[in-house]
Coordinates of C-alpha atoms in Angstrom, one line a residue:
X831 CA 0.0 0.0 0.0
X832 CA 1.4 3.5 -0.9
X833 CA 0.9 6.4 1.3
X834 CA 2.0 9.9 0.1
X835 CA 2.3 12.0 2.6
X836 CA 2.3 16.0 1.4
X837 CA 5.3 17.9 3.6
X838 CA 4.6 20.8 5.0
X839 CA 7.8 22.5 6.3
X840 CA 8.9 25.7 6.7
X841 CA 12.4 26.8 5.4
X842 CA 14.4 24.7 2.4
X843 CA 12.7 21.5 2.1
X844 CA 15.5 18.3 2.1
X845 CA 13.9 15.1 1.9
X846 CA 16.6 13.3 4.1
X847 CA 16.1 16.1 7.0
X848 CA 12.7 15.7 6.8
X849 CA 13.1 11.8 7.1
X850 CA 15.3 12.2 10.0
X851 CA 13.6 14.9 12.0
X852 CA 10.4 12.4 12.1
X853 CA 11.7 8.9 11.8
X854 CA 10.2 7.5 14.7
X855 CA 6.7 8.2 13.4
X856 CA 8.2 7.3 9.7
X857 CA 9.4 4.0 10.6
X858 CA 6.4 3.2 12.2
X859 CA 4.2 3.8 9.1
X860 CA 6.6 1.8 7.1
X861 CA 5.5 -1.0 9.0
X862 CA 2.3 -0.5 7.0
X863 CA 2.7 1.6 4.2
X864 CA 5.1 2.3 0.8
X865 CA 5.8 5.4 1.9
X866 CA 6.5 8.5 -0.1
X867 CA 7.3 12.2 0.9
X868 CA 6.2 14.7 -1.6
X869 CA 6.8 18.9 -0.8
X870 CA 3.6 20.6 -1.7
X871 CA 4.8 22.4 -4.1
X872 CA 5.4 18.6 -5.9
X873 CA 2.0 17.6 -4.9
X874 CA 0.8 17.4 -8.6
X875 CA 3.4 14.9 -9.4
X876 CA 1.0 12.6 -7.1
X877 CA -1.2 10.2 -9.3
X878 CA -4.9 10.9 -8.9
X879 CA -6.0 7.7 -7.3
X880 CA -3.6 7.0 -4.8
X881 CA -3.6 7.1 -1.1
X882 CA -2.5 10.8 0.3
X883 CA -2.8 13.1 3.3
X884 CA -1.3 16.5 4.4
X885 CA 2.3 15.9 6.7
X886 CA 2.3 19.4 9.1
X887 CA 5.9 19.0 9.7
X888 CA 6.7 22.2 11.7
X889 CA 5.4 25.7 12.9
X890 CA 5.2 28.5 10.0
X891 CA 3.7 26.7 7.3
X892 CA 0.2 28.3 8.1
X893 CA 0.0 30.5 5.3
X894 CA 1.7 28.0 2.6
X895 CA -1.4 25.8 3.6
X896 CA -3.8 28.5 2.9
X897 CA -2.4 29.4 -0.4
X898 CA -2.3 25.8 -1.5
X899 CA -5.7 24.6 0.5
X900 CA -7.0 23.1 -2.7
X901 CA -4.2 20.1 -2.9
X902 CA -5.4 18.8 -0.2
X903 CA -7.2 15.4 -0.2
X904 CA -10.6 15.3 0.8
X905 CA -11.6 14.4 3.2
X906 CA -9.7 17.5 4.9
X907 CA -7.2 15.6 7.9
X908 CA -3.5 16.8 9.3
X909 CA -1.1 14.6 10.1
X910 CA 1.6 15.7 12.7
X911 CA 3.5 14.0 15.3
X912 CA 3.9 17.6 17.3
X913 CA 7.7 17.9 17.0
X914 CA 8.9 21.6 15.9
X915 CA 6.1 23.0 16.9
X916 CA 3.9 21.2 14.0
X917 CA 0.9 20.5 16.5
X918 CA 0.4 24.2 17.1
X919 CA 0.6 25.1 13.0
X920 CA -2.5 22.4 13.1
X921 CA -4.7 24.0 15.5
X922 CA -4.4 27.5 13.3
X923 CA -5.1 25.6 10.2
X924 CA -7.9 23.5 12.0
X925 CA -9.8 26.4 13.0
X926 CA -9.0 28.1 9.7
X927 CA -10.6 25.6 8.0
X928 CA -13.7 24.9 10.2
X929 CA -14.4 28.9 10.3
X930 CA -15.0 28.6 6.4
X931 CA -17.8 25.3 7.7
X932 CA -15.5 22.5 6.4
X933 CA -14.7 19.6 7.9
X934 CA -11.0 18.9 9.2
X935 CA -9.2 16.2 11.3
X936 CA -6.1 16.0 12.9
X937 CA -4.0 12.8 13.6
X938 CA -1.6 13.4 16.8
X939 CA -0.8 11.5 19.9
X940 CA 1.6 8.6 20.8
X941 CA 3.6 7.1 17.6
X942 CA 1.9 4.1 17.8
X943 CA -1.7 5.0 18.2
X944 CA -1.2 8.1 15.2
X945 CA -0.1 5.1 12.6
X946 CA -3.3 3.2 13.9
X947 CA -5.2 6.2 12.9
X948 CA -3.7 6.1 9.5
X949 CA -3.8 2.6 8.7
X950 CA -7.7 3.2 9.6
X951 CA -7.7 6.2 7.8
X952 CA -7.0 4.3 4.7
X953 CA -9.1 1.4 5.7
X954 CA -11.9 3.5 5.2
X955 CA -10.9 5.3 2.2
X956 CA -10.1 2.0 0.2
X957 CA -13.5 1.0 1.2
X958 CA -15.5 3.8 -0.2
X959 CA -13.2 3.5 -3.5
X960 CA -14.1 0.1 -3.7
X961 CA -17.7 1.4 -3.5
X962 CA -17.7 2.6 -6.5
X963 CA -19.5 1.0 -9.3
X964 CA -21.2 -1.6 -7.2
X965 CA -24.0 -2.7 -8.7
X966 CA -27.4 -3.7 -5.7
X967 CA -30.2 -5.7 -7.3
X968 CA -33.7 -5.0 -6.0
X969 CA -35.3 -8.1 -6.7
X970 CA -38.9 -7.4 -6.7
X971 CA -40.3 -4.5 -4.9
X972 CA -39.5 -3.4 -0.8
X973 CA -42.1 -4.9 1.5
X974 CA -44.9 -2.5 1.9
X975 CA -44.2 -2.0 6.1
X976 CA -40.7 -1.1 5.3
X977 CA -42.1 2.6 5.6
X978 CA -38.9 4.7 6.7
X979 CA -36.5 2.2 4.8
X980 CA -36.4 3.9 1.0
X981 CA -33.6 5.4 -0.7
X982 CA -33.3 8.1 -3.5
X983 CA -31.7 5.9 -6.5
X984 CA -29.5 8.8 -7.7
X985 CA -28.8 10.2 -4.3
X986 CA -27.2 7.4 -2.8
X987 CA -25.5 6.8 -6.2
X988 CA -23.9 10.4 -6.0
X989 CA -23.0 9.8 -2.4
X990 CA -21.9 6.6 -2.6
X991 CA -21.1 5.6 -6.1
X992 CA -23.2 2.1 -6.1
X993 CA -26.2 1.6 -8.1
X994 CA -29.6 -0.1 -7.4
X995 CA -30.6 -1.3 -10.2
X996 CA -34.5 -3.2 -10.4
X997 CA -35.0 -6.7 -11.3
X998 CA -38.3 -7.9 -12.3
X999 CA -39.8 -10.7 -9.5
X1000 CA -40.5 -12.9 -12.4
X1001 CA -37.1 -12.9 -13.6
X1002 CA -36.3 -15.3 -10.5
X1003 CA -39.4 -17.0 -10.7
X1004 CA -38.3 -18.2 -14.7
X1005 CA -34.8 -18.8 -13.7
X1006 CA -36.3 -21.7 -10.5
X1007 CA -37.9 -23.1 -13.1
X1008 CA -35.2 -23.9 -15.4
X1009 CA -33.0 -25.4 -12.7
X1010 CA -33.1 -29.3 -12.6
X1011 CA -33.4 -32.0 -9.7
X1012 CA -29.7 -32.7 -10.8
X1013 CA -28.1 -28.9 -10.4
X1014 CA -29.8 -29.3 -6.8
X1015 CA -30.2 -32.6 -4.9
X1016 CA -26.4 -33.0 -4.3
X1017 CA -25.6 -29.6 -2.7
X1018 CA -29.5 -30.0 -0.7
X1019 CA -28.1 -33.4 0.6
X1020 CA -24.8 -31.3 1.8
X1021 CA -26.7 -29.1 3.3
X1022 CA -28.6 -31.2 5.0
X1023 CA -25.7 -33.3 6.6
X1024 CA -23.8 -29.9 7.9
X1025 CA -26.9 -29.1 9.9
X1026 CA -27.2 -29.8 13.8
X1027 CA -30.7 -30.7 13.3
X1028 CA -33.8 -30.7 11.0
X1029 CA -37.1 -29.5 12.8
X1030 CA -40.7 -28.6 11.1
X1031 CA -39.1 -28.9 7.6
X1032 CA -39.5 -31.6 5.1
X1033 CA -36.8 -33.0 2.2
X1034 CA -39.0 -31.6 -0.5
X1035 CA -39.1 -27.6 1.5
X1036 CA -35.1 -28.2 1.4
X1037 CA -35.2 -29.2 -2.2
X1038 CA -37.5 -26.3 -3.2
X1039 CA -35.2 -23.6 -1.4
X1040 CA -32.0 -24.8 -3.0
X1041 CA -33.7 -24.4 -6.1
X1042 CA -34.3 -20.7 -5.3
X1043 CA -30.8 -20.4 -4.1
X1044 CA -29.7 -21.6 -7.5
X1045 CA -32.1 -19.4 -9.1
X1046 CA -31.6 -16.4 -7.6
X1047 CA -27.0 -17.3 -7.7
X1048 CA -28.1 -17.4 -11.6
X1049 CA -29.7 -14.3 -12.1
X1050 CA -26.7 -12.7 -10.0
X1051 CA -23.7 -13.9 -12.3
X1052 CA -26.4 -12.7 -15.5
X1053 CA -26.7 -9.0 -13.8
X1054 CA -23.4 -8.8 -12.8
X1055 CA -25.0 -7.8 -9.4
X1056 CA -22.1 -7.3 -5.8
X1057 CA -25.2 -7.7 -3.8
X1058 CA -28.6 -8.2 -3.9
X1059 CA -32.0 -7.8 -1.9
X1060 CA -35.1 -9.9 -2.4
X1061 CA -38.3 -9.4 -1.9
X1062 CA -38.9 -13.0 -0.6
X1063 CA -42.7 -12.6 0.9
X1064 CA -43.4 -12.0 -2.6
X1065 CA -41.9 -15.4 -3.7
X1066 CA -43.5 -16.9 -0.9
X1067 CA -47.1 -16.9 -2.6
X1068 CA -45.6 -17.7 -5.9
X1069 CA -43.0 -20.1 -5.3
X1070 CA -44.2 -21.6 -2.3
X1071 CA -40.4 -21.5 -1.1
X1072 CA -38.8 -18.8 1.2
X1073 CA -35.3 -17.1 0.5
X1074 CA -33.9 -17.7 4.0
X1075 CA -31.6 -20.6 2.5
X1076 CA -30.7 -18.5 -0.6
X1077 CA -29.7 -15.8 1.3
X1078 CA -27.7 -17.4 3.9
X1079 CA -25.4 -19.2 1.7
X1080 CA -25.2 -15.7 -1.0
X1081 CA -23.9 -13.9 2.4
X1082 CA -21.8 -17.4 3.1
X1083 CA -20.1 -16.8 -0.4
X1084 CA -19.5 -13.2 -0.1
X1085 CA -22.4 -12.0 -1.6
X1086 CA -24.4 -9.8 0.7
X1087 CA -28.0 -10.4 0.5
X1088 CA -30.8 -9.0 2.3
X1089 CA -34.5 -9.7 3.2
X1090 CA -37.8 -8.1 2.7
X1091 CA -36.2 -5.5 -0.2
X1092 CA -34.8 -3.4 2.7
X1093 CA -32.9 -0.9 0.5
X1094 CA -30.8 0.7 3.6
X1095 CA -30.0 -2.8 5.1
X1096 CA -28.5 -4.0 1.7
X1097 CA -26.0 -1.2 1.7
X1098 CA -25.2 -1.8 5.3
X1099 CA -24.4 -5.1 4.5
X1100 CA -22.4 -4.3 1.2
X1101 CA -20.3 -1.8 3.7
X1102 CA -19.3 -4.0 6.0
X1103 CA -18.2 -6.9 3.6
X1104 CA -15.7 -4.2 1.7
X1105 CA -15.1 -2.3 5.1
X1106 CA -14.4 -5.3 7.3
X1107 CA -14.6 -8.4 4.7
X1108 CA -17.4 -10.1 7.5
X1109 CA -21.1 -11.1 6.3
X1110 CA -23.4 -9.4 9.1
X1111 CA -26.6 -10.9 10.5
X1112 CA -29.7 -8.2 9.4
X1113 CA -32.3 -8.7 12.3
X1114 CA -35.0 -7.6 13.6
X1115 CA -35.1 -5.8 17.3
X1116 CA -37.7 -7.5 18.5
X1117 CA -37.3 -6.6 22.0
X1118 CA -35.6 -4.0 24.5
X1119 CA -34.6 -4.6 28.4
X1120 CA -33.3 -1.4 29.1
X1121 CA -32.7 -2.0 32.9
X1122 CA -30.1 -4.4 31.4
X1123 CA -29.4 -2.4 28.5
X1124 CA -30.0 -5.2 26.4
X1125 CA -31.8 -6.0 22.9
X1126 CA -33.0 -9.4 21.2
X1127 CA -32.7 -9.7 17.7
X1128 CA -34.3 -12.0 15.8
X1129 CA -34.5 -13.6 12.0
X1130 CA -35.4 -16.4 10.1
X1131 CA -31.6 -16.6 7.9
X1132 CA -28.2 -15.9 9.0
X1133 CA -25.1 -16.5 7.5
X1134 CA -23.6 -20.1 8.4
X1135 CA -20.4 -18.8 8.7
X1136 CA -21.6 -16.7 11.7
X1137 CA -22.7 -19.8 13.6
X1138 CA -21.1 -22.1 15.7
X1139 CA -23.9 -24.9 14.3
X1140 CA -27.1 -24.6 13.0
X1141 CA -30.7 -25.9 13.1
X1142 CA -33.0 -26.4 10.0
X1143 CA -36.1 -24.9 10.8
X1144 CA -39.3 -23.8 9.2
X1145 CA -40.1 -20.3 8.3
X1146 CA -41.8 -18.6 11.5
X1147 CA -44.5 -16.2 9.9
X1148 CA -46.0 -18.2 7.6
X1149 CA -44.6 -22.0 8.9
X1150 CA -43.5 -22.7 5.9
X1151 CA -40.6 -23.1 3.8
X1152 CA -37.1 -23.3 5.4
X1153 CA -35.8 -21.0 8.0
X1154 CA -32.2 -21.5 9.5
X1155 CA -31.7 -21.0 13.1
X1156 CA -28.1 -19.8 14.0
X1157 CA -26.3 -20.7 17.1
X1158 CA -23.8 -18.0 17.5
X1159 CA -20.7 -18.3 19.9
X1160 CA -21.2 -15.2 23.0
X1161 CA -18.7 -12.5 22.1
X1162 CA -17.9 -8.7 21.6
X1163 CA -20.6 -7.7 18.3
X1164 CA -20.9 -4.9 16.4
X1165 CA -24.5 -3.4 15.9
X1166 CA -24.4 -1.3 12.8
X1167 CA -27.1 0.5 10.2
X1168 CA -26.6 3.2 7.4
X1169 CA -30.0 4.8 7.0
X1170 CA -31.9 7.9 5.8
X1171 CA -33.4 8.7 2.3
X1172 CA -30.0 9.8 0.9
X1173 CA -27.7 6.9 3.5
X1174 CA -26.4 9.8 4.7
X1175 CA -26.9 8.8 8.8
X1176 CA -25.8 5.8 10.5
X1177 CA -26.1 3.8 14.4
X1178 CA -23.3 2.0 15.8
X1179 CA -22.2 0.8 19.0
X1180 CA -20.4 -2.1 20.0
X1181 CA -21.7 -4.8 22.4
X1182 CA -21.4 -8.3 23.5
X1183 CA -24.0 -11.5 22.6
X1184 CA -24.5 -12.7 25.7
X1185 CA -27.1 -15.5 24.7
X1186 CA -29.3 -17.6 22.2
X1187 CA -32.4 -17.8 22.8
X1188 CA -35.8 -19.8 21.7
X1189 CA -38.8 -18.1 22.0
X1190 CA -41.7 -19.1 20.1
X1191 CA -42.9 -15.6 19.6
X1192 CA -39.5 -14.7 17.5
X1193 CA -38.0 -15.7 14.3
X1194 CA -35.7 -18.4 14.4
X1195 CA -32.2 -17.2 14.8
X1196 CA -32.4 -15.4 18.4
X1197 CA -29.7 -13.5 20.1
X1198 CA -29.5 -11.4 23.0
X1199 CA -26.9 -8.5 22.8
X1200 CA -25.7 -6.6 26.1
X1201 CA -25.2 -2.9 24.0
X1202 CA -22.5 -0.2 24.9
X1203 CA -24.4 2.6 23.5
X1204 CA -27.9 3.1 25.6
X1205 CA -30.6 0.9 24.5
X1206 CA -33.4 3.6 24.5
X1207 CA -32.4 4.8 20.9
X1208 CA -34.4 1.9 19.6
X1209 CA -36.9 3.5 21.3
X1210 CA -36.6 7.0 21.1
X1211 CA -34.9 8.0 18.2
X1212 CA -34.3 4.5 15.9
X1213 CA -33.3 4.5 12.3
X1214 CA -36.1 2.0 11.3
X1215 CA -36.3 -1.7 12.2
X1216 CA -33.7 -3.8 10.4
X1217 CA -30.1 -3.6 12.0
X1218 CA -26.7 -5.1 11.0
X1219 CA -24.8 -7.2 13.7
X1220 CA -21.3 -7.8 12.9
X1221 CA -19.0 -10.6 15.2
X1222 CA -16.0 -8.1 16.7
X1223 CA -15.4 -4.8 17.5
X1224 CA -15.3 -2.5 14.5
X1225 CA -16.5 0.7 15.8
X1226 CA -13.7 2.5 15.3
X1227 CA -13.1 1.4 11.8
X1228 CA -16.6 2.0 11.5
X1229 CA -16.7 5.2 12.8
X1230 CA -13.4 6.5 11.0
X1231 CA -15.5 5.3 7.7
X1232 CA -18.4 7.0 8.5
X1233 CA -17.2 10.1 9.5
X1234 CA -15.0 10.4 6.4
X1235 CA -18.3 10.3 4.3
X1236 CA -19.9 13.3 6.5
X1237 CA -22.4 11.0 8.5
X1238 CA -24.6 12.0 10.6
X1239 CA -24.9 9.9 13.5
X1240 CA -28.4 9.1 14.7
X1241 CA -28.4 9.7 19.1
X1242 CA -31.1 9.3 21.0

């Protein structure tokens, strides 16, 4: 990975002195980076696409930055390790920047922590890149209840670079009936034999939803699509199958997929795979103890690589179908949603799953999450119903990611 840092230094700029004067914090990026130090009077020499931020090597340099404020990579952030009086040339440029309502960061601290920063730094901005040119099918049309969950096409495209592009129901429904007994018996048998158990659901169920899987993993490859959402009540009455399967072995393969034609969840879940390279679990809350600051979530698919084992199950609104319920190891979680018309706001705190639950009142895969963050946003001030839980920590990444893309976060 290349990092080009832009120099910043007042008096004759030497390469080598610069070098020296901050090796410490040099050496450390090495660790990580290609790195390469540019004067920013050279800053045009940089190629367009690669990795860059400002270097505020010393005091004095406030007015060279104002003069040359367009080179600057956007988002605005300052690197500087403090030493020549470097931290103080920040501040002045900081609020210079802010008075003119522009956002600006600065990266300072320990050596060790500021090349953490970084390396997120440009976690997040290889993310949004890789954003770019994304293409999200709608299968079908959102679920009517999904009231607060829409997003503005060409909004989100301008904002994020992905587009959601519309794919007829019956386009999957023509593709599940082209597949034969032979592309699907083999892999149904498989799936079958990885399973803890098999409860409500019959061989033929199982059959039919791996022929939806196949269908739907067809139409994918034909549209080119990264990631997908389905509107699987839809193909319920027609197909007489649900998408629960399908959509936990798309997530299993790298595929996100969501549920119910949630528009906002789908791009939460294509975040975190190129963010963080994880499927999430897309859930409903379906209830909040906020004496214990806890929340239940609850769906009828998760991704198999999430659980420890896993129960074949029956689909819990309409007992039907096939459902799969997760048993997911207790551990530190991520809980995570992008949301607003535009994606333009976003929740996240970190927590730990604390327990699976069973209830018969619930979808199948249960789990109880001890939040960070107060529970009472869900019912305050929530960003809709669906949320993303992610296995780890990832907050900060998160956060870094977020903030980069001006984000508003949603607080109770």
């Amino acid at each position: 990975m290349n990092l080009y840092l832009i120099i910043f230094t007042a008096g004759t700029y030497k390469v080598e002195q610069v070098y020296e004067k901050h090796k410490d914090l040099f050496v450390e990026l090495e660790k990580h980076f290609t790195l390469h130090l540019v004067n920013y009077t050279d800053s045009e020499s940089i190629p367009s696409h690669e990795y860059k931020m400002a270097f505020i090597a010393s005091g004095g340099v406030e007015n060279a930055v104002v003069r040359f404020f367009s080179i600057l990579p956007y988002p605005i952030t300052l690197l500087t390790d403090g030493l020549n009086n470097s931290l103080a040339a920040a501040l002045e440029i900081s609020a210079w920047i802010q008075s003119r309502d522009m956002k600006v960061k600065i990266i300072h601290g320990l050596v060790p922590d500021m090349a953490n920063q970084v390396l997120l730094h440009h976690q997040a901005f290889a993310a949004k890149r890789s954003l770019k040119k994304k293409r999200i099918g709608v299968i079908g049309t959102p679920a009517s209840w999904l009231v607060a969950s829409h997003v503005d096409y060409l909004l989100a495209g301008q904002r994020w670079g992905v587009t959601y592009t519309d794919i007829s129901i019956e386009t999957v429904e023509k593709a599940f009936h082209e597949i034969t007994e032979d592309e699907i018996g083999p892999e149904a048998s498989l799936f079958a034999h990885r399973a803890k158990g098999i409860q409500e659901a019959t061989p033929e169920e199982l059959l039919r939803a791996m022929r939806l899987y196949k269908a739907i993993r067809r139409v994918c490859k034909e549209e080119n699509l990264d990631a997908l959402t389905l509107s699987c009540f839809s193909l319920i009455q027609s197909l007489k199958t649900t998408g629960c399967l399908a959509l936990s072995l798309l997530n299993d393969e790298g595929i996100p997929a969501g549920c119910e034609g949630d528009l906002q969840s789908i791009m939460t879940l294509l975040m975190v795979k190129e963010l963080i390279g994880k499927p999430g679990f897309m859930a409903n809350p379906s209830f909040v103890d906020l004496d214990r600051n806890e929340v239940l979530l609850a769906h009828c698919s998760i991704p198999t690589k999430m659980a420890e084992e896993f129960i074949i199950r029956n689909h819990f609104e309409t007992e039907s179908g096939i459902a799969i319920q997760g048993i997911v190891h207790p551990g530190e979680v991520t809980l995570f949603k992008c949301g607003g018309e535009c994606l333009d706001e976003y929740y996240l705190s970190s927590g730990h799953c604390i327990e699976n639950t069973n209830m018969v009142t619930c979808c199948r895969t249960q789990l109880k999450v001890r939040l960070d963050k107060p529970a009472d946003y869900f019912l305050h001030n929530p960003l809709g119903n669906h949320h993303i839980l992610i296995q780890g920590n990832y907050t900060d990444l998160i956060q870094e990611f977020m903030q980069q893309n001006r984000c508003k976060p949603r607080i109770d």
